[in-house]
Amino acid sequence: MESKRFSLFSKRLLPFWVVGFIMLILLPLLNAYIPEGTFGHVSNYKLNLYGKFLCYAIVAIGIDLIWGFTGVLSLGQGVYFALGGYCMGMYLMLGIGGEGVYGNALPDFMVFLNWDKLPWYWPPFRHAWFALPATVFIPGIAAMVFGFFAFRSRIRGVYFAIITQALTFALWLLFFRNSIGLGGNNGLTDFKTILGFRLHEPSTMRGLYMASAIALGLFYLAAAWIVHSKFGRVLVAIRDNETRVRFSGYSVAGYKMAVFTLAAVMAGVAGALYVPQVGIINPSELGTLPSIEMAVWVAVGGRGTLFGAVLGAIGVNWAKSLLTGSTTFAEYWLYVLGLLFVVVVMLLPDGLVGLPKRIRRALPTRKEPIESAPVAESVTASGGEGR
Amino acid sequence: MSPEQQPRAPHDTILYVEGLTVSFDGFKAINNLNFIVEVGELRVVIGPNGAGKTTLLDVITGKVKPTTGRVFYDADVDLSALTENRIANLGIGRKFQTPTVYVNHSVYENIALSLPTGKSVWRALVSTLTGRDRDTVEGLLSRIGLAEKASQPAGLLSHGEKQWLEIGMLLAQDPQLLLLDEPVAGMTEQETDATVELIHDLADDHSIIVIEHDMEFVQRIARKVSVLHEGTLLCEGTMEQVQSDPRVIEVYLGRG
Amino acid sequence: MKTLRLHGTRRLLPVAAALIAWCVASLPAFGQEDPTWESLEPTLINGDNDAQEQAVISMIKLHDEKADAVLQGFLDRVIYIYSTEPPPEPSDELPDGALTETATETVEVAAHAELVFLGDESERDGETFTTMLDAWERQPLIAADGSALVVPTSRLMGGDLGRRVRKMATELLALHDPDPQERRTAALYLGRQGDKRFISLLESAREFEPNRWTRRAIEEGIQLTYFADPDPSVRAKAARELGNLKSAAGIAFFEEVLLNASESNEDVLAAMTASLQGLARWGIVTTIIQTVWNGASLASILAVIALGLGITFGLMRVINMAHGELMLVGAYTTYVLQKAFASSAALSSVSVLVSIPMAFAMAALIGILIEYAVVRHLYGRPLDTLLATFGISLIMQQGARHLFGAANVDIASPAWLTGGWQIVTGVVLPYNRIFIVMLSVGCIALTYLVLLKSGAGLKIRAVTQNREMAACLGIKTRSVDRWTFAFGSGLAGVAGCALSQLGNVGPDLGQTYIVDSFMVVVLGGVGKLAGTIFGAGAIGGGNKILEALTSSPVVGKVILLLLLILFLQRNPQGIFPAKGRFEESA
């Protein structure tokens, strides 16, 4: 059937508005006005943690668009996250001014390296009007250029995954170098202010949290709009049968490039919001593990459903913070994560979102003939979106 | 190349293949093939396995680039320089050997996505179906007999239904030249009958190239037949002419 | 006390007497040039630094094992001075450091003193006593009553050489070390001293030197010595000779001389400049050779890794991200075997050879487990195999941390893999790398035989090309899958074993090479043995060449990756694409 028109106030979006209200309005209020120690109080630490989760959720939406809907697995979204983060980090770094350890207008690490002036690409980041848009454009342009070459030559499937991972690995090595002027191993840190607000004030943190919530909401709506548009249906068509899409007269490379760029922009913005909340950006964000972890958030939540992506990002990271928060279990986190990869891929191809349906289907009749049919497999993979 | 060197096919040819060679690592799938289809023609291409039939379609649709030689569409469009989607938008529709449909989209959506409008990235973001589009889709759905299954995911259709759906998608593209690669493979008797009818029907206002193995089916639709063998054109003519050609008999019988 | 003199009249009394007589007789002719042990011993005991130095040189010139043993005793600090009178109380005011340099000069030892090694120790009344062996003949010192002389250890003072003398003695002795590398280092050290007294020593060492590269180094040492000669013509000749010898030490010397402008003679300067130019040209040659070798060495490692990856990916469409951790299994297997064999020298020298099949077996075993538990459920879904096996890799990595600790473990190469084979001046191919190249060739040959010449390979290829048809023909596709995966995993184990010979083994080992190896598979095109080999060559060689050109491994790697992406623009299927029409697979 022709799919329903996208509308902000459709019934389908009701949960979105409810959850959005809780995340955007209620939690910050609980943080600001319920005194500490009282029931219902949300601590600064918690709110900050949730803020990070929201950023991850933004990345996850982008990954879901490119992977869940379009079928292109990128193992390099951490790159764009880090690019956005570094853009923000440079802005914050220059905002330190003379407050650094050395009391020098140059960032501390440059003083430490005996540099006497900023490299040429630094000064523009002094200005918020440059730095903030840069968090969108730099990841976006990087993704567009890479996407152009990769999609034009029809690098896809596992090849695309491997190449993105290799690129991530190469950049990870590159960012460790002091000579590129981004703080090397230690990255950028010790930020003091953002847009004139002191970063250590709870109110600033609350503001950043709310900015993350708003960004997540907007990106969610944009993504929902996209997947319900013809564009989104073409994406799913590409996932299911790229050749047919091409022979129907669509430029597959163009679509892939567009959605890949969009996903990168989301990652970049998420990175930019993430950095002031955690107070540091360093090459570890660029590692191959963080990037592939991001894909797993989406797999856990449910590929091909936006809600699943958000759920997966927040759920997995919540579990991670629970485990790594306690020292006795910290070293078991990698086991858990590893098992998560295996279990989700083998037993839950629709992720958590598909779990209820799977249970329901498993209960009355024992086994359905889904073994040999990739068709039936991918029909269920689109989850609750199409129908 | 300069314009005067460029061969111009007569205006009533829809497809003009000249000196086409396609080689994969030295193996020549198509070897110096010359092949002309006129506007409004229904041409059947037969030939034993490996004769280069599918490769010919690959070249026409831009999936494979010619090693040497040229392919002109509609008198003067050089297809060898274009990408698949550009070629499709010129009005060349192709049906594959195995049906290719979007298994997660509804049958309706499969047809709607194949409509010739709103294919650019930006258009697709805002494009909606007009009333006329809807009429077109519904008309096609009833033509291919899938009106009742319009809301089903295409993945749940039977093999024959998928073949039909793909033909429907092709028609939605509003092509001038249809390329059908074994359109009745895996169809039941009844479905085949209906396909024969459909092809006759389409032949009135389309140019069609059909690749087929099923000789009975070929006999039912063929007006002019081209026989390919080892990448070159063996002979051309009516079914009777072709069947009585000693070279064709040699090729078919000689190979069992 | 009289007994002390006894050692002077040794059992070889007639010989010694003759020697002394000869010595005395030839005294006017040779002066101090041919001193005897008797004349040297007092100097060694309490000569000043210069005298000691001369004495050490004389000792070496004796070309006597006994003399070398005495010097070695000094170096090992096991030689002692026994004097008939008790040594003075050690002065507490002096700091320890000062003692070593000045001890032999300032401490006045009684005239009747001699060098001894310690004999049997015994304890009495809380004091340690010992017998002594005469340093030269290693005979016990005998007391007047004919029994072994026993003295409290406090009566003895450690024999000592000045620091400079000590270093010199070390190097002079090293000229005759069994290890040719030691001999070379010594020759070059001595040459750099510019001390003419060493020339005769170096020349005699050259005579007996069996290793031609060491002979070259000794010659280099001799010429370096001549380069310090006061006579400009000698210096100029030496400069030319050093150039001919392609002496790296010469470069350093020349550059220092030029920097300090300490040479004024035109001839010498000209000779130096000419030699420097030649040396620079030679430097380029050696850099190229070294780079090619480094590339080949990396390529051979990548080839072994990529062979396994290529089998699982090319033949089975399984992206095995746990491949790196299967290498880890191989590396830790090598480690465990080395530990187990450590008790016996014979066993530990062959432990690497035993490790190769064991690493293969262990990794293959774990590969079978992975295939059985996870991978076999995911055939036909390459991206899912990628994610699932990545999960497995995380678990295995963490498992390695739990079992063997997060820190690197040390795997020592056996003696026959240490050192290297010098092909030309300035280029040494380490034996362990040569070993890996050979191992790599072996793996490729094995894979070739298994895949293309064996019945099992026929089945594997049949299943790869048409699973259904193969199944119809009665091939057990499931078990073919399992054994193919096991074979690929086993190759990973061998790769891990090979890597363990290059450096330390830690839980992150697998990650280091895995990205490059995937590049090899992508570049080479899937399912082609030749593609893997060429891909490995291109990635390994490219890595090292770009590294040499940009003098940075990271920049080189990034450029290589970009080149690869550009290459795939034109050849999306890699160097060796699958032939003919191919079904587009999602």
mmCIF file with all atom_site columns, C-alpha atoms in Angstrom, chain C residues 439-555:
data_model
loop_
_atom_site.group_PDB
_atom_site.id
_atom_site.type_symbol
_atom_site.label_atom_id
_atom_site.label_alt_id
_atom_site.label_comp_id
_atom_site.label_asym_id
_atom_site.label_entity_id
_atom_site.label_seq_id
_atom_site.pdbx_PDB_ins_code
_atom_site.Cartn_x
_atom_site.Cartn_y
_atom_site.Cartn_z
_atom_site.occupancy
_atom_site.B_iso_or_equiv
_atom_site.pdbx_formal_charge
_atom_site.auth_seq_id
_atom_site.auth_comp_id
_atom_site.auth_asym_id
_atom_site.auth_atom_id
_atom_site.pdbx_PDB_model_num
ATOM 1   C CA . LEU C 1 439 ? 57.488 -20.152 6.453  1.00 0.00 ? 439 LEU C CA 1
ATOM 2   C CA . SER C 1 440 ? 55.291 -17.967 4.307  1.00 0.00 ? 440 SER C CA 1
ATOM 3   C CA . VAL C 1 441 ? 56.445 -19.671 1.142  1.00 0.00 ? 441 VAL C CA 1
ATOM 4   C CA . GLY C 1 442 ? 55.756 -22.987 2.831  1.00 0.00 ? 442 GLY C CA 1
ATOM 5   C CA . CYS C 1 443 ? 52.238 -21.900 3.771  1.00 0.00 ? 443 CYS C CA 1
ATOM 6   C CA . ILE C 1 444 ? 51.513 -20.735 0.255  1.00 0.00 ? 444 ILE C CA 1
ATOM 7   C CA . ALA C 1 445 ? 52.800 -24.010 -1.158 1.00 0.00 ? 445 ALA C CA 1
ATOM 8   C CA . LEU C 1 446 ? 50.730 -25.954 1.339  1.00 0.00 ? 446 LEU C CA 1
ATOM 9   C CA . THR C 1 447 ? 47.618 -23.975 0.512  1.00 0.00 ? 447 THR C CA 1
ATOM 10  C CA . TYR C 1 448 ? 48.253 -24.455 -3.169 1.00 0.00 ? 448 TYR C CA 1
ATOM 11  C CA . LEU C 1 449 ? 48.610 -28.172 -2.741 1.00 0.00 ? 449 LEU C CA 1
ATOM 12  C CA . VAL C 1 450 ? 45.579 -28.466 -0.502 1.00 0.00 ? 450 VAL C CA 1
ATOM 13  C CA . LEU C 1 451 ? 43.286 -26.337 -2.599 1.00 0.00 ? 451 LEU C CA 1
ATOM 14  C CA . LEU C 1 452 ? 44.359 -27.213 -6.096 1.00 0.00 ? 452 LEU C CA 1
ATOM 15  C CA . LYS C 1 453 ? 45.967 -30.615 -5.933 1.00 0.00 ? 453 LYS C CA 1
ATOM 16  C CA . SER C 1 454 ? 44.115 -32.570 -3.304 1.00 0.00 ? 454 SER C CA 1
ATOM 17  C CA . GLY C 1 455 ? 40.762 -34.268 -3.236 1.00 0.00 ? 455 GLY C CA 1
ATOM 18  C CA . ALA C 1 456 ? 39.734 -32.121 -0.308 1.00 0.00 ? 456 ALA C CA 1
ATOM 19  C CA . GLY C 1 457 ? 40.548 -29.023 -2.329 1.00 0.00 ? 457 GLY C CA 1
ATOM 20  C CA . LEU C 1 458 ? 38.453 -30.284 -5.194 1.00 0.00 ? 458 LEU C CA 1
ATOM 21  C CA . LYS C 1 459 ? 35.512 -30.594 -2.836 1.00 0.00 ? 459 LYS C CA 1
ATOM 22  C CA . ILE C 1 460 ? 36.144 -27.158 -1.383 1.00 0.00 ? 460 ILE C CA 1
ATOM 23  C CA . ARG C 1 461 ? 36.180 -25.609 -4.828 1.00 0.00 ? 461 ARG C CA 1
ATOM 24  C CA . ALA C 1 462 ? 33.092 -27.524 -5.822 1.00 0.00 ? 462 ALA C CA 1
ATOM 25  C CA . VAL C 1 463 ? 31.182 -26.243 -2.807 1.00 0.00 ? 463 VAL C CA 1
ATOM 26  C CA . THR C 1 464 ? 32.425 -22.719 -3.446 1.00 0.00 ? 464 THR C CA 1
ATOM 27  C CA . GLN C 1 465 ? 31.276 -22.687 -7.026 1.00 0.00 ? 465 GLN C CA 1
ATOM 28  C CA . ASN C 1 466 ? 27.942 -24.384 -6.640 1.00 0.00 ? 466 ASN C CA 1
ATOM 29  C CA . ARG C 1 467 ? 26.862 -25.467 -3.229 1.00 0.00 ? 467 ARG C CA 1
ATOM 30  C CA . GLU C 1 468 ? 23.606 -27.110 -4.299 1.00 0.00 ? 468 GLU C CA 1
ATOM 31  C CA . MET C 1 469 ? 25.183 -29.039 -7.106 1.00 0.00 ? 469 MET C CA 1
ATOM 32  C CA . ALA C 1 470 ? 28.006 -30.166 -4.864 1.00 0.00 ? 470 ALA C CA 1
ATOM 33  C CA . ALA C 1 471 ? 25.477 -31.343 -2.301 1.00 0.00 ? 471 ALA C CA 1
ATOM 34  C CA . CYS C 1 472 ? 23.617 -33.218 -5.035 1.00 0.00 ? 472 CYS C CA 1
ATOM 35  C CA . LEU C 1 473 ? 26.832 -34.971 -5.982 1.00 0.00 ? 473 LEU C CA 1
ATOM 36  C CA . GLY C 1 474 ? 27.079 -36.304 -2.475 1.00 0.00 ? 474 GLY C CA 1
ATOM 37  C CA . ILE C 1 475 ? 29.636 -33.874 -1.062 1.00 0.00 ? 475 ILE C CA 1
ATOM 38  C CA . LYS C 1 476 ? 28.973 -33.204 2.595  1.00 0.00 ? 476 LYS C CA 1
ATOM 39  C CA . THR C 1 477 ? 28.925 -29.468 2.289  1.00 0.00 ? 477 THR C CA 1
ATOM 40  C CA . ARG C 1 478 ? 28.638 -28.924 6.033  1.00 0.00 ? 478 ARG C CA 1
ATOM 41  C CA . SER C 1 479 ? 31.790 -30.805 6.766  1.00 0.00 ? 479 SER C CA 1
ATOM 42  C CA . VAL C 1 480 ? 33.587 -29.188 3.847  1.00 0.00 ? 480 VAL C CA 1
ATOM 43  C CA . ASP C 1 481 ? 32.662 -25.818 5.370  1.00 0.00 ? 481 ASP C CA 1
ATOM 44  C CA . ARG C 1 482 ? 33.957 -26.889 8.721  1.00 0.00 ? 482 ARG C CA 1
ATOM 45  C CA . TRP C 1 483 ? 37.285 -28.135 7.453  1.00 0.00 ? 483 TRP C CA 1
ATOM 46  C CA . THR C 1 484 ? 37.776 -25.181 5.172  1.00 0.00 ? 484 THR C CA 1
ATOM 47  C CA . PHE C 1 485 ? 37.215 -22.851 8.079  1.00 0.00 ? 485 PHE C CA 1
ATOM 48  C CA . ALA C 1 486 ? 39.545 -24.942 10.211 1.00 0.00 ? 486 ALA C CA 1
ATOM 49  C CA . PHE C 1 487 ? 42.243 -24.744 7.560  1.00 0.00 ? 487 PHE C CA 1
ATOM 50  C CA . GLY C 1 488 ? 41.928 -20.967 7.312  1.00 0.00 ? 488 GLY C CA 1
ATOM 51  C CA . SER C 1 489 ? 42.043 -20.703 11.089 1.00 0.00 ? 489 SER C CA 1
ATOM 52  C CA . GLY C 1 490 ? 45.066 -22.961 11.254 1.00 0.00 ? 490 GLY C CA 1
ATOM 53  C CA . LEU C 1 491 ? 46.931 -20.687 8.874  1.00 0.00 ? 491 LEU C CA 1
ATOM 54  C CA . ALA C 1 492 ? 46.114 -17.838 11.242 1.00 0.00 ? 492 ALA C CA 1
ATOM 55  C CA . GLY C 1 493 ? 47.713 -19.865 14.008 1.00 0.00 ? 493 GLY C CA 1
ATOM 56  C CA . VAL C 1 494 ? 50.870 -20.326 11.946 1.00 0.00 ? 494 VAL C CA 1
ATOM 57  C CA . ALA C 1 495 ? 50.918 -16.602 11.258 1.00 0.00 ? 495 ALA C CA 1
ATOM 58  C CA . GLY C 1 496 ? 50.692 -15.983 15.012 1.00 0.00 ? 496 GLY C CA 1
ATOM 59  C CA . CYS C 1 497 ? 53.570 -18.354 15.612 1.00 0.00 ? 497 CYS C CA 1
ATOM 60  C CA . ALA C 1 498 ? 55.604 -16.475 13.014 1.00 0.00 ? 498 ALA C CA 1
ATOM 61  C CA . LEU C 1 499 ? 54.804 -13.108 14.556 1.00 0.00 ? 499 LEU C CA 1
ATOM 62  C CA . SER C 1 500 ? 55.881 -14.344 17.966 1.00 0.00 ? 500 SER C CA 1
ATOM 63  C CA . GLN C 1 501 ? 59.408 -14.589 16.572 1.00 0.00 ? 501 GLN C CA 1
ATOM 64  C CA . LEU C 1 502 ? 59.451 -10.910 15.697 1.00 0.00 ? 502 LEU C CA 1
ATOM 65  C CA . GLY C 1 503 ? 58.493 -9.316  18.945 1.00 0.00 ? 503 GLY C CA 1
ATOM 66  C CA . ASN C 1 504 ? 56.526 -9.628  22.100 1.00 0.00 ? 504 ASN C CA 1
ATOM 67  C CA . VAL C 1 505 ? 53.109 -11.177 22.187 1.00 0.00 ? 505 VAL C CA 1
ATOM 68  C CA . GLY C 1 506 ? 50.204 -9.364  23.781 1.00 0.00 ? 506 GLY C CA 1
ATOM 69  C CA . PRO C 1 507 ? 46.421 -9.532  23.624 1.00 0.00 ? 507 PRO C CA 1
ATOM 70  C CA . ASP C 1 508 ? 46.354 -6.768  20.989 1.00 0.00 ? 508 ASP C CA 1
ATOM 71  C CA . LEU C 1 509 ? 48.679 -8.603  18.608 1.00 0.00 ? 509 LEU C CA 1
ATOM 72  C CA . GLY C 1 510 ? 45.890 -9.614  16.267 1.00 0.00 ? 510 GLY C CA 1
ATOM 73  C CA . GLN C 1 511 ? 44.698 -6.070  15.752 1.00 0.00 ? 511 GLN C CA 1
ATOM 74  C CA . THR C 1 512 ? 48.044 -4.838  14.483 1.00 0.00 ? 512 THR C CA 1
ATOM 75  C CA . TYR C 1 513 ? 48.012 -6.714  11.227 1.00 0.00 ? 513 TYR C CA 1
ATOM 76  C CA . ILE C 1 514 ? 44.372 -7.480  10.653 1.00 0.00 ? 514 ILE C CA 1
ATOM 77  C CA . VAL C 1 515 ? 43.430 -4.259  8.889  1.00 0.00 ? 515 VAL C CA 1
ATOM 78  C CA . ASP C 1 516 ? 46.350 -4.561  6.487  1.00 0.00 ? 516 ASP C CA 1
ATOM 79  C CA . SER C 1 517 ? 45.486 -8.164  5.874  1.00 0.00 ? 517 SER C CA 1
ATOM 80  C CA . PHE C 1 518 ? 41.932 -7.317  4.948  1.00 0.00 ? 518 PHE C CA 1
ATOM 81  C CA . MET C 1 519 ? 43.341 -4.751  2.545  1.00 0.00 ? 519 MET C CA 1
ATOM 82  C CA . VAL C 1 520 ? 45.349 -7.539  0.952  1.00 0.00 ? 520 VAL C CA 1
ATOM 83  C CA . VAL C 1 521 ? 42.220 -9.609  0.476  1.00 0.00 ? 521 VAL C CA 1
ATOM 84  C CA . VAL C 1 522 ? 40.297 -6.668  -0.951 1.00 0.00 ? 522 VAL C CA 1
ATOM 85  C CA . LEU C 1 523 ? 43.144 -5.663  -3.246 1.00 0.00 ? 523 LEU C CA 1
ATOM 86  C CA . GLY C 1 524 ? 43.992 -9.143  -4.398 1.00 0.00 ? 524 GLY C CA 1
ATOM 87  C CA . GLY C 1 525 ? 40.448 -10.041 -5.263 1.00 0.00 ? 525 GLY C CA 1
ATOM 88  C CA . VAL C 1 526 ? 38.718 -12.856 -3.501 1.00 0.00 ? 526 VAL C CA 1
ATOM 89  C CA . GLY C 1 527 ? 39.218 -16.533 -3.968 1.00 0.00 ? 527 GLY C CA 1
ATOM 90  C CA . LYS C 1 528 ? 42.480 -16.283 -5.817 1.00 0.00 ? 528 LYS C CA 1
ATOM 91  C CA . LEU C 1 529 ? 45.721 -17.542 -4.405 1.00 0.00 ? 529 LEU C CA 1
ATOM 92  C CA . ALA C 1 530 ? 47.756 -15.440 -6.806 1.00 0.00 ? 530 ALA C CA 1
ATOM 93  C CA . GLY C 1 531 ? 45.651 -12.425 -5.847 1.00 0.00 ? 531 GLY C CA 1
ATOM 94  C CA . THR C 1 532 ? 46.523 -12.919 -2.211 1.00 0.00 ? 532 THR C CA 1
ATOM 95  C CA . ILE C 1 533 ? 50.211 -13.164 -2.958 1.00 0.00 ? 533 ILE C CA 1
ATOM 96  C CA . PHE C 1 534 ? 50.233 -10.128 -5.219 1.00 0.00 ? 534 PHE C CA 1
ATOM 97  C CA . GLY C 1 535 ? 48.009 -8.226  -2.837 1.00 0.00 ? 535 GLY C CA 1
ATOM 98  C CA . ALA C 1 536 ? 50.335 -9.005  0.043  1.00 0.00 ? 536 ALA C CA 1
ATOM 99  C CA . GLY C 1 537 ? 53.287 -7.925  -2.051 1.00 0.00 ? 537 GLY C CA 1
ATOM 100 C CA . ALA C 1 538 ? 51.609 -4.686  -3.019 1.00 0.00 ? 538 ALA C CA 1
ATOM 101 C CA . ILE C 1 539 ? 50.388 -3.795  0.457  1.00 0.00 ? 539 ILE C CA 1
ATOM 102 C CA . GLY C 1 540 ? 53.530 -4.937  2.239  1.00 0.00 ? 540 GLY C CA 1
ATOM 103 C CA . GLY C 1 541 ? 55.848 -3.362  -0.322 1.00 0.00 ? 541 GLY C CA 1
ATOM 104 C CA . GLY C 1 542 ? 53.723 -0.241  -0.618 1.00 0.00 ? 542 GLY C CA 1
ATOM 105 C CA . ASN C 1 543 ? 53.690 0.187   3.120  1.00 0.00 ? 543 ASN C CA 1
ATOM 106 C CA . LYS C 1 544 ? 57.455 0.038   3.416  1.00 0.00 ? 544 LYS C CA 1
ATOM 107 C CA . ILE C 1 545 ? 58.199 2.059   0.306  1.00 0.00 ? 545 ILE C CA 1
ATOM 108 C CA . LEU C 1 546 ? 55.846 4.843   1.319  1.00 0.00 ? 546 LEU C CA 1
ATOM 109 C CA . GLU C 1 547 ? 57.199 4.625   4.822  1.00 0.00 ? 547 GLU C CA 1
ATOM 110 C CA . ALA C 1 548 ? 60.713 5.107   3.461  1.00 0.00 ? 548 ALA C CA 1
ATOM 111 C CA . LEU C 1 549 ? 59.646 7.944   1.165  1.00 0.00 ? 549 LEU C CA 1
ATOM 112 C CA . THR C 1 550 ? 57.585 9.856   3.716  1.00 0.00 ? 550 THR C CA 1
ATOM 113 C CA . SER C 1 551 ? 59.776 8.745   6.625  1.00 0.00 ? 551 SER C CA 1
ATOM 114 C CA . SER C 1 552 ? 56.621 8.094   8.587  1.00 0.00 ? 552 SER C CA 1
ATOM 115 C CA . PRO C 1 553 ? 54.775 4.799   8.828  1.00 0.00 ? 553 PRO C CA 1
ATOM 116 C CA . VAL C 1 554 ? 51.479 6.536   9.556  1.00 0.00 ? 554 VAL C CA 1
ATOM 117 C CA . VAL C 1 555 ? 51.493 8.936   6.639  1.00 0.00 ? 555 VAL C CA 1
#
